[in-house]
Amino acid sequence: MPAPLLSPSLLAGDHARLADSVRAVEELGLGWIHLDIMDGHFVPNFSFGPQTLAALRPGSKLFFDTHLMLDEPHRYIEPFAKAGANLISIHIEPAYDHAGTLARIRALGCQCGLVLNPGTPATAIAALLPQVDLVLVMTVQPGFGGQPFRRDMLPKLRQLADWRRDQGLNFRLEVDGGIDLATAAECRAAGADTFVAGTSFFRAADRAGFVAEFARMS
Ligand code: DX5
Ligand code: ZN
């Protein structure tokens, strides 16, 4: 199982000073930042788009872990790849050519991921697992930060971790929503290795302490 990796969600950062929030993540020695992209349709909220990524890109070496919450993600792969996304994750729920879109993400030089809403079973992506670098299991209904962790997602994580082991696959297993030090440990025990943290990271009184505690998780 890959070592645990923290991916702070910029959605919980300071939207008037996004570059400062990105820098704060980098200065703590972290490697990833999670970028939530919302279209007001797939989820009832908006965040930011490729222009924002492009503006942040020159000032940061962080790995841009980009989570597209869009009804039509296949229409926006090129703009996000060009803007500097390193990984592009797409939801399985809308109807479009999932396999073709994953292949296109790869062809553009990015890693690719698939995302499952809480109501979507792991079986929905079983056939596509050999094609992905990451599977993101939503542990809240996407759209907003600060929601409580859905413990009922733990069996789904275990299922995906079992398939990964049994089929000799090596995708990262990421969780997103309500993740703090305690819920991260529960997800780790269920097989997760990549942890999105919005509120718990950006609102921590002592961010360095938060990162140090996280690093102690085995
Ligand atoms: C939810 C987003 C998350 C969100 C997590 O729609 O996908 O990445 O920022 O926020 P917290 O960690 O506050 O639950
Ligand atoms: Zn997200």
Coordinates of N, CA and C and ligand atoms in Angstrom, one line a residue:
M1 N 0.9 -1.2 0.0 CA 0.0 0.0 0.0 C 0.9 1.3 0.0
P2 N 0.6 2.2 -0.9 CA 1.5 3.4 -0.9 C 1.5 4.2 0.4
A3 N 2.5 5.0 0.6 CA 2.6 5.8 1.9 C 1.5 6.8 1.9
P4 N 1.0 7.2 3.1 CA -0.1 8.2 3.1 C 0.4 9.5 2.6
L5 N -0.5 10.2 1.9 CA -0.2 11.4 1.2 C -1.4 12.4 1.5
L6 N -1.0 13.6 1.9 CA -2.0 14.6 2.2 C -2.2 15.6 1.0
S7 N -3.5 15.8 0.7 CA -3.7 16.7 -0.5 C -4.7 17.8 0.0
P8 N -4.2 18.9 0.6 CA -5.2 19.9 1.1 C -6.0 20.5 0.0
S9 N -7.3 20.7 0.3 CA -8.3 21.2 -0.7 C -8.3 22.8 -0.7
L10 N -7.9 23.4 -1.8 CA -7.9 24.8 -1.9 C -9.3 25.5 -1.7
L11 N -10.3 24.7 -1.9 CA -11.7 25.2 -1.7 C -11.8 25.8 -0.3
A12 N -11.1 25.3 0.7 CA -11.2 25.8 2.0 C -10.1 26.9 2.3
G13 N -9.3 27.2 1.2 CA -8.3 28.3 1.4 C -9.0 29.7 1.3
D14 N -8.1 30.7 1.2 CA -8.6 32.1 1.2 C -8.8 32.5 -0.3
H15 N -10.0 32.6 -0.7 CA -10.3 32.8 -2.1 C -9.9 34.2 -2.6
A16 N -9.7 35.1 -1.7 CA -9.1 36.4 -2.1 C -7.6 36.4 -2.3
R17 N -7.0 35.3 -1.8 CA -5.6 35.2 -1.9 C -5.2 33.7 -2.1
L18 N -5.7 33.2 -3.2 CA -5.5 31.8 -3.5 C -4.0 31.4 -3.6
A19 N -3.2 32.3 -4.2 CA -1.8 32.0 -4.3 C -1.1 31.9 -3.0
D20 N -1.5 32.7 -2.0 CA -1.0 32.6 -0.6 C -1.3 31.2 0.0
S21 N -2.6 30.8 -0.3 CA -3.0 29.5 0.3 C -2.2 28.4 -0.3
V22 N -1.9 28.4 -1.6 CA -1.1 27.4 -2.3 C 0.3 27.4 -1.7
R23 N 0.8 28.6 -1.6 CA 2.2 28.7 -1.0 C 2.3 28.2 0.4
A24 N 1.2 28.4 1.2 CA 1.2 27.9 2.6 C 1.3 26.3 2.6
V25 N 0.7 25.7 1.6 CA 0.8 24.2 1.5 C 2.2 23.8 1.1
E26 N 2.8 24.5 0.1 CA 4.1 24.2 -0.3 C 5.1 24.4 0.7
E27 N 5.0 25.5 1.5 CA 6.0 25.8 2.5 C 6.0 24.8 3.7
L28 N 4.9 24.0 3.8 CA 4.9 23.0 4.8 C 5.6 21.7 4.3
G29 N 6.1 21.7 3.1 CA 6.8 20.6 2.6 C 5.9 19.5 1.9
L30 N 4.6 19.9 1.7 CA 3.7 18.9 1.1 C 3.9 18.9 -0.4
G31 N 3.4 17.8 -1.1 CA 3.7 17.7 -2.5 C 2.4 17.9 -3.3
W32 N 1.3 17.7 -2.7 CA 0.0 17.8 -3.5 C -0.9 18.9 -3.0
I33 N -1.7 19.4 -3.9 CA -2.9 20.3 -3.6 C -4.1 19.8 -4.4
H34 N -5.2 19.8 -3.7 CA -6.5 19.3 -4.3 C -7.3 20.5 -4.8
L35 N -7.7 20.5 -6.1 CA -8.4 21.6 -6.7 C -9.8 21.1 -7.1
D36 N -10.8 21.6 -6.5 CA -12.2 21.2 -6.7 C -12.8 22.1 -7.8
I37 N -13.3 21.5 -8.8 CA -13.9 22.3 -9.9 C -15.4 21.9 -10.0
M38 N -16.2 22.9 -9.9 CA -17.7 22.7 -9.8 C -18.4 23.6 -10.9
D39 N -19.5 23.0 -11.5 CA -20.1 23.6 -12.6 C -21.6 24.1 -12.3
G40 N -22.0 24.0 -11.0 CA -23.3 24.5 -10.7 C -24.4 23.6 -11.2
H41 N -24.1 22.5 -11.8 CA -25.0 21.5 -12.3 C -24.8 20.1 -11.7
F42 N -23.6 19.6 -11.9 CA -23.4 18.3 -11.3 C -23.4 18.4 -9.8
V43 N -23.0 19.5 -9.3 CA -23.1 19.9 -7.9 C -23.7 21.3 -7.8
P44 N -24.4 21.6 -6.7 CA -25.1 22.9 -6.6 C -24.2 24.0 -6.1
N45 N -23.0 24.2 -6.7 CA -22.0 25.2 -6.2 C -21.0 25.5 -7.3
F46 N -20.3 26.5 -7.2 CA -19.2 26.9 -8.1 C -17.9 27.1 -7.4
S47 N -16.8 26.9 -8.1 CA -15.6 27.2 -7.4 C -14.7 28.0 -8.3
F48 N -13.8 27.3 -9.0 CA -12.9 28.1 -10.0 C -12.7 27.2 -11.2
G49 N -12.0 27.7 -12.2 CA -11.8 27.0 -13.5 C -10.4 27.0 -13.9
P50 N -10.2 26.6 -15.2 CA -8.8 26.5 -15.7 C -8.0 27.8 -15.7
Q51 N -8.7 28.9 -15.8 CA -7.9 30.2 -15.7 C -7.3 30.3 -14.4
T52 N -7.9 29.9 -13.4 CA -7.4 30.0 -12.0 C -6.2 29.1 -11.9
L53 N -6.3 27.8 -12.4 CA -5.2 26.9 -12.3 C -4.0 27.5 -13.1
A54 N -4.3 28.0 -14.3 CA -3.2 28.6 -15.1 C -2.5 29.8 -14.4
A55 N -3.3 30.5 -13.6 CA -2.7 31.7 -12.9 C -1.8 31.2 -11.8
L56 N -2.2 30.1 -11.1 CA -1.5 29.6 -10.0 C -0.2 28.8 -10.4
R57 N -0.3 28.2 -11.6 CA 0.7 27.2 -12.0 C 2.2 27.7 -12.0
P58 N 2.5 28.9 -12.5 CA 3.9 29.4 -12.5 C 4.5 29.6 -11.1
G59 N 3.6 29.8 -10.1 CA 4.1 30.1 -8.8 C 4.3 28.9 -7.9
S60 N 4.0 27.7 -8.5 CA 4.0 26.5 -7.6 C 4.5 25.2 -8.3
K61 N 5.2 24.4 -7.5 CA 5.7 23.1 -8.1 C 4.8 22.0 -7.6
L62 N 3.7 22.3 -6.8 CA 2.9 21.3 -6.2 C 2.2 20.5 -7.3
F63 N 1.9 19.3 -7.0 CA 1.2 18.4 -7.9 C -0.3 18.8 -7.9
F64 N -0.9 19.2 -9.0 CA -2.2 19.7 -9.0 C -3.2 18.5 -9.2
D65 N -3.8 18.1 -8.1 CA -4.7 17.0 -8.0 C -6.1 17.6 -8.3
T66 N -6.6 17.4 -9.5 CA -7.7 18.2 -10.0 C -9.0 17.3 -10.0
H67 N -10.0 17.7 -9.3 CA -11.2 16.9 -9.1 C -12.4 17.7 -9.9
L68 N -12.7 17.1 -11.0 CA -13.8 17.8 -11.9 C -15.2 17.3 -11.4
M69 N -16.0 18.2 -10.9 CA -17.4 17.9 -10.5 C -18.2 18.6 -11.6
L70 N -18.3 17.9 -12.8 CA -18.9 18.5 -13.9 C -19.8 17.5 -14.6
D71 N -21.0 18.0 -15.1 CA -21.9 17.1 -15.9 C -21.2 16.6 -17.2
E72 N -20.4 17.4 -17.8 CA -19.7 17.1 -19.1 C -18.2 17.2 -19.0
P73 N -17.6 16.4 -18.1 CA -16.1 16.6 -17.9 C -15.3 16.4 -19.2
H74 N -15.8 15.5 -20.1 CA -15.1 15.2 -21.4 C -14.9 16.5 -22.2
R75 N -15.7 17.5 -22.0 CA -15.6 18.7 -22.8 C -14.5 19.7 -22.3
Y76 N -14.0 19.4 -21.1 CA -13.1 20.3 -20.5 C -11.7 19.8 -20.1
I77 N -11.4 18.6 -20.7 CA -10.1 18.0 -20.4 C -8.9 18.8 -20.9
E78 N -9.0 19.2 -22.1 CA -7.9 20.0 -22.7 C -7.6 21.2 -21.9
P79 N -8.6 22.1 -21.6 CA -8.3 23.3 -20.9 C -7.6 23.1 -19.5
F80 N -8.0 22.0 -18.8 CA -7.4 21.8 -17.5 C -6.0 21.2 -17.7
A81 N -5.8 20.4 -18.7 CA -4.5 19.8 -18.9 C -3.5 21.0 -19.3
K82 N -4.0 21.8 -20.2 CA -3.2 23.0 -20.6 C -2.9 23.9 -19.5
A83 N -3.8 24.1 -18.6 CA -3.7 25.0 -17.4 C -2.7 24.5 -16.4
G84 N -2.3 23.2 -16.5 CA -1.3 22.7 -15.6 C -1.7 21.6 -14.6
A85 N -2.9 21.0 -14.8 CA -3.3 19.9 -13.9 C -2.3 18.8 -14.1
N86 N -1.9 18.1 -13.0 CA -1.1 16.9 -13.1 C -1.9 15.7 -13.1
L87 N -3.0 15.7 -12.4 CA -3.9 14.6 -12.3 C -5.3 15.1 -12.6
I88 N -6.1 14.5 -13.4 CA -7.5 14.9 -13.6 C -8.4 13.7 -13.3
S89 N -9.3 14.0 -12.3 CA -10.2 12.9 -11.9 C -11.6 13.3 -12.3
I90 N -12.3 12.3 -12.9 CA -13.6 12.5 -13.5 C -14.6 11.6 -12.8
H91 N -15.8 12.1 -12.6 CA -16.9 11.3 -12.0 C -17.4 10.3 -12.9
I92 N -17.8 9.1 -12.4 CA -18.4 8.0 -13.2 C -19.9 8.3 -13.5
E93 N -20.6 9.1 -12.6 CA -22.0 9.1 -12.7 C -22.6 9.7 -14.0
P94 N -22.1 10.8 -14.5 CA -22.7 11.3 -15.8 C -22.4 10.3 -16.9
A95 N -23.3 10.3 -17.9 CA -23.1 9.5 -19.1 C -22.3 10.2 -20.1
Y96 N -21.1 9.6 -20.4 CA -20.2 10.1 -21.5 C -19.2 8.9 -21.7
D97 N -18.3 9.0 -22.6 CA -17.3 8.0 -22.9 C -16.2 8.0 -21.8
H98 N -16.4 7.3 -20.7 CA -15.5 7.3 -19.6 C -14.1 6.8 -20.0
A99 N -14.1 5.6 -20.7 CA -12.8 5.1 -21.1 C -12.0 6.0 -22.0
G100 N -12.8 6.5 -23.0 CA -12.1 7.4 -24.0 C -11.6 8.7 -23.3
T101 N -12.4 9.2 -22.3 CA -11.9 10.4 -21.6 C -10.7 10.1 -20.8
L102 N -10.6 9.0 -20.1 CA -9.4 8.6 -19.4 C -8.2 8.5 -20.3
A103 N -8.4 7.9 -21.4 CA -7.3 7.8 -22.4 C -6.9 9.2 -22.9
R104 N -7.8 10.1 -23.1 CA -7.4 11.4 -23.5 C -6.7 12.2 -22.5
I105 N -7.0 12.0 -21.2 CA -6.3 12.6 -20.1 C -4.8 12.1 -20.1
R106 N -4.7 10.8 -20.3 CA -3.3 10.2 -20.4 C -2.5 10.8 -21.6
A107 N -3.2 10.8 -22.7 CA -2.6 11.3 -23.9 C -2.1 12.7 -23.8
L108 N -2.7 13.5 -22.9 CA -2.3 14.9 -22.7 C -1.2 15.0 -21.7
G109 N -0.7 13.9 -21.2 CA 0.4 13.9 -20.3 C 0.0 13.9 -18.8
C110 N -1.2 13.8 -18.5 CA -1.7 13.9 -17.1 C -2.0 12.5 -16.6
Q111 N -1.9 12.3 -15.2 CA -2.5 11.1 -14.6 C -4.0 11.2 -14.6
C112 N -4.7 10.0 -14.5 CA -6.1 10.1 -14.6 C -6.8 9.3 -13.4
G113 N -7.9 9.8 -13.0 CA -8.6 9.2 -11.8 C -10.1 9.1 -12.1
L114 N -10.8 8.2 -11.4 CA -12.2 8.1 -11.4 C -12.8 8.4 -10.0
V115 N -13.9 9.0 -10.0 CA -14.5 9.4 -8.7 C -15.9 8.8 -8.5
L116 N -16.2 8.4 -7.3 CA -17.5 7.8 -6.9 C -18.2 8.6 -5.9
N117 N -19.4 9.0 -6.2 CA -20.2 9.7 -5.2 C -20.6 8.7 -4.1
P118 N -21.1 9.2 -3.0 CA -21.4 8.2 -1.9 C -22.5 7.2 -2.3
G119 N -23.4 7.5 -3.2 CA -24.4 6.6 -3.6 C -24.0 5.6 -4.7
T120 N -22.8 5.8 -5.2 CA -22.4 4.9 -6.3 C -21.5 3.8 -5.8
P121 N -21.8 2.5 -6.2 CA -21.1 1.4 -5.7 C -19.7 1.3 -6.4
A122 N -18.8 0.6 -5.8 CA -17.5 0.3 -6.4 C -17.6 -0.4 -7.7
T123 N -18.6 -1.3 -7.8 CA -18.8 -2.1 -9.1 C -19.0 -1.2 -10.3
A124 N -19.4 0.1 -10.1 CA -19.6 1.0 -11.3 C -18.3 1.2 -12.0
I125 N -17.2 1.1 -11.4 CA -15.9 1.4 -12.0 C -15.0 0.2 -12.1
A126 N -15.5 -1.0 -11.8 CA -14.7 -2.2 -11.7 C -13.9 -2.5 -13.0
A127 N -14.6 -2.3 -14.1 CA -14.0 -2.7 -15.4 C -12.9 -1.7 -15.8
L128 N -13.0 -0.5 -15.2 CA -12.0 0.6 -15.7 C -10.8 0.7 -14.8
L129 N -10.8 -0.1 -13.7 CA -9.7 0.0 -12.7 C -8.3 -0.1 -13.3
P130 N -8.1 -1.0 -14.3 CA -6.7 -1.1 -14.8 C -6.3 0.1 -15.6
Q131 N -7.2 1.0 -15.9 CA -6.8 2.2 -16.7 C -6.5 3.4 -15.8
V132 N -6.7 3.3 -14.5 CA -6.6 4.6 -13.7 C -5.4 4.6 -12.8
D133 N -4.9 5.9 -12.5 CA -3.8 6.1 -11.5 C -4.4 6.3 -10.1
L134 N -5.7 6.6 -10.1 CA -6.3 7.0 -8.8 C -7.8 6.7 -8.8
V135 N -8.3 6.3 -7.7 CA -9.7 6.2 -7.4 C -10.0 7.1 -6.3
L136 N -11.0 8.0 -6.5 CA -11.4 8.9 -5.4 C -12.8 8.5 -4.9
V137 N -12.8 8.1 -3.6 CA -14.1 7.8 -3.0 C -14.6 9.0 -2.2
M138 N -15.7 9.6 -2.6 CA -16.3 10.7 -1.9 C -16.8 10.2 -0.6
T139 N -16.4 10.9 0.5 CA -16.9 10.5 1.8 C -17.9 11.6 2.3
V140 N -18.3 12.5 1.4 CA -19.5 13.4 1.6 C -20.1 13.5 0.2
Q141 N -21.4 14.0 0.2 CA -22.0 14.3 -1.1 C -21.2 15.6 -1.6
P142 N -20.6 15.5 -2.8 CA -19.8 16.6 -3.2 C -20.6 17.9 -3.4
G143 N -19.8 19.0 -3.3 CA -20.4 20.4 -3.5 C -20.0 21.4 -2.5
F144 N -19.8 20.9 -1.3 CA -19.4 21.9 -0.3 C -18.4 21.3 0.7
G145 N -17.5 22.2 1.2 CA -16.6 21.8 2.2 C -17.3 21.7 3.6
G146 N -16.6 21.2 4.6 CA -17.1 21.3 6.0 C -18.3 20.4 6.3
Q147 N -18.5 19.3 5.5 CA -19.6 18.4 5.9 C -19.1 17.2 6.7
P148 N -20.0 16.6 7.4 CA -19.5 15.4 8.3 C -19.1 14.2 7.4
F149 N -18.1 13.5 7.8 CA -17.5 12.3 7.2 C -18.6 11.2 7.2
R150 N -18.7 10.5 6.1 CA -19.7 9.4 5.9 C -18.9 8.1 6.2
R151 N -19.1 7.6 7.5 CA -18.4 6.4 7.9 C -18.9 5.1 7.1
D152 N -20.1 5.3 6.5 CA -20.7 4.2 5.7 C -20.0 4.0 4.4
M153 N -19.0 4.8 4.1 CA -18.2 4.6 2.9 C -17.0 3.7 3.1
L154 N -16.7 3.3 4.4 CA -15.6 2.5 4.7 C -15.6 1.1 4.0
P155 N -16.8 0.4 3.9 CA -16.8 -0.8 3.2 C -16.4 -0.7 1.7
K156 N -16.8 0.4 1.1 CA -16.5 0.7 -0.3 C -14.9 0.8 -0.5
L157 N -14.3 1.5 0.5 CA -12.8 1.6 0.5 C -12.2 0.2 0.6
R158 N -12.7 -0.6 1.5 CA -12.1 -1.9 1.7 C -12.3 -2.8 0.5
Q159 N -13.4 -2.7 -0.2 CA -13.7 -3.4 -1.4 C -12.7 -3.0 -2.5
L160 N -12.4 -1.7 -2.7 CA -11.5 -1.3 -3.7 C -10.1 -1.7 -3.3
A161 N -9.7 -1.6 -2.1 CA -8.4 -2.0 -1.6 C -8.2 -3.5 -1.9
D162 N -9.2 -4.3 -1.6 CA -9.1 -5.7 -1.9 C -8.9 -6.0 -3.4
W163 N -9.7 -5.4 -4.2 CA -9.6 -5.6 -5.7 C -8.2 -5.2 -6.1
R164 N -7.7 -4.1 -5.6 CA -6.3 -3.6 -5.9 C -5.3 -4.7 -5.6
R165 N -5.4 -5.2 -4.4 CA -4.4 -6.3 -4.0 C -4.6 -7.5 -4.9
D166 N -5.9 -8.0 -5.0 CA -6.1 -9.3 -5.7 C -5.8 -9.2 -7.1
Q167 N -6.0 -8.1 -7.7 CA -5.7 -7.9 -9.2 C -4.3 -7.4 -9.5
G168 N -3.5 -7.2 -8.4 CA -2.2 -6.6 -8.6 C -2.2 -5.2 -9.3
L169 N -3.2 -4.4 -9.0 CA -3.2 -3.1 -9.5 C -2.5 -2.1 -8.6
N170 N -2.2 -0.9 -9.1 CA -1.5 0.0 -8.2 C -2.0 1.4 -8.2
F171 N -3.4 1.6 -8.4 CA -3.9 2.9 -8.3 C -3.9 3.4 -6.9
R172 N -3.8 4.8 -6.7 CA -3.9 5.4 -5.4 C -5.4 5.3 -5.0
L173 N -5.6 5.3 -3.7 CA -7.0 5.2 -3.2 C -7.2 6.5 -2.3
E174 N -8.0 7.4 -2.9 CA -8.1 8.8 -2.2 C -9.5 8.9 -1.6
V175 N -9.5 9.6 -0.5 CA -10.8 10.0 0.2 C -10.9 11.5 0.2
D176 N -12.2 12.0 0.2 CA -12.4 13.4 0.1 C -13.8 13.7 0.8
G177 N -13.7 14.5 1.8 CA -14.9 15.0 2.5 C -14.9 14.6 4.0
G178 N -14.8 15.6 4.8 CA -14.9 15.4 6.3 C -13.6 14.7 6.8
I179 N -12.5 14.8 6.1 CA -11.3 14.1 6.5 C -10.5 15.0 7.5
D180 N -10.3 14.4 8.7 CA -9.4 15.1 9.7 C -8.5 13.9 10.2
L181 N -7.7 14.2 11.2 CA -6.8 13.2 11.7 C -7.4 11.9 12.1
A182 N -8.6 12.0 12.7 CA -9.3 10.8 13.2 C -9.9 10.0 12.1
T183 N -10.6 10.7 11.2 CA -11.3 10.0 10.1 C -10.3 9.5 9.0
A184 N -9.2 10.2 8.9 CA -8.1 9.7 8.0 C -7.6 8.4 8.5
A185 N -7.4 8.3 9.8 CA -6.9 7.0 10.4 C -7.9 5.9 10.1
E186 N -9.2 6.2 10.2 CA -10.2 5.1 9.9 C -10.1 4.7 8.4
C187 N -9.9 5.7 7.5 CA -9.8 5.4 6.1 C -8.5 4.7 5.8
R188 N -7.5 5.0 6.5 CA -6.2 4.4 6.3 C -6.3 2.9 6.6
A189 N -7.0 2.6 7.7 CA -7.2 1.2 8.1 C -8.0 0.4 7.1
A190 N -8.9 1.2 6.3 CA -9.7 0.5 5.3 C -9.0 0.5 3.9
G191 N -7.7 1.0 3.9 CA -7.0 0.9 2.6 C -6.7 2.2 1.9
A192 N -7.1 3.3 2.4 CA -6.9 4.6 1.7 C -5.4 5.0 1.9
D193 N -4.9 5.7 0.9 CA -3.5 6.2 1.0 C -3.4 7.7 0.6
T194 N -4.4 8.3 0.1 CA -4.4 9.7 -0.3 C -5.6 10.4 0.3
F195 N -5.3 11.5 1.0 CA -6.3 12.1 1.9 C -6.5 13.6 1.6
V196 N -7.7 13.9 1.1 CA -8.0 15.3 0.8 C -8.5 15.9 2.2
A197 N -7.9 17.1 2.5 CA -8.4 17.8 3.8 C -8.6 19.2 3.5
G198 N -9.8 19.7 3.5 CA -10.1 21.1 3.3 C -10.1 21.8 4.6
T199 N -11.3 21.8 5.3 CA -11.5 22.5 6.5 C -10.5 22.1 7.6
S200 N -10.2 20.9 7.8 CA -9.3 20.4 8.9 C -7.9 21.0 8.7
F201 N -7.5 21.1 7.4 CA -6.1 21.7 7.2 C -6.1 23.2 7.3
F202 N -7.0 23.8 6.5 CA -6.9 25.3 6.4 C -7.4 26.0 7.7
R203 N -8.3 25.3 8.5 CA -8.7 26.0 9.7 C -7.9 25.5 10.9
A204 N -6.9 24.7 10.7 CA -6.1 24.2 11.8 C -5.4 25.4 12.4
A205 N -5.4 25.5 13.8 CA -4.7 26.6 14.4 C -3.2 26.4 14.2
D206 N -2.7 25.2 14.1 CA -1.3 24.9 14.0 C -1.2 23.9 12.8
R207 N -1.1 24.5 11.6 CA -1.0 23.6 10.4 C 0.2 22.7 10.4
A208 N 1.3 23.3 10.8 CA 2.6 22.4 10.8 C 2.3 21.2 11.8
G209 N 1.7 21.5 12.9 CA 1.4 20.4 13.8 C 0.4 19.4 13.2
F210 N -0.5 19.9 12.4 CA -1.5 19.0 11.8 C -0.7 18.1 10.8
V211 N 0.2 18.7 10.0 CA 1.0 17.9 9.0 C 1.9 16.9 9.8
A212 N 2.4 17.3 10.9 CA 3.3 16.4 11.6 C 2.5 15.2 12.2
E213 N 1.3 15.5 12.7 CA 0.5 14.4 13.2 C 0.1 13.5 12.1
F214 N -0.3 14.0 11.0 CA -0.7 13.2 9.8 C 0.5 12.3 9.4
A215 N 1.7 12.8 9.4 CA 2.9 12.0 9.0 C 3.1 10.9 9.9
R216 N 2.6 11.0 11.2 CA 2.8 9.9 12.1 C 1.9 8.7 11.8
M217 N 0.9 8.9 11.0 CA 0.0 7.8 10.7 C 0.7 6.8 9.8
S218 N 0.6 5.6 10.1 CA 1.4 4.6 9.4 C 0.6 3.9 8.3
Ligands
DX5_1 C1 -16.4 18.5 -1.7 C2 -15.0 18.7 -2.3 C3 -14.0 18.5 -1.2 C4 -14.0 19.6 -0.1 C5 -13.6 18.8 1.1 O1 -17.3 18.7 -2.7 O2 -14.8 17.7 -3.3 O3 -12.7 18.4 -1.8 O4 -13.2 20.7 -0.3 O5 -13.8 19.7 2.2 P1 -13.7 19.2 3.7 O6 -12.4 18.6 3.9 O7 -13.9 20.5 4.4 O8 -14.8 18.2 3.9
ZN2 ZN -12.6 17.2 -4.1

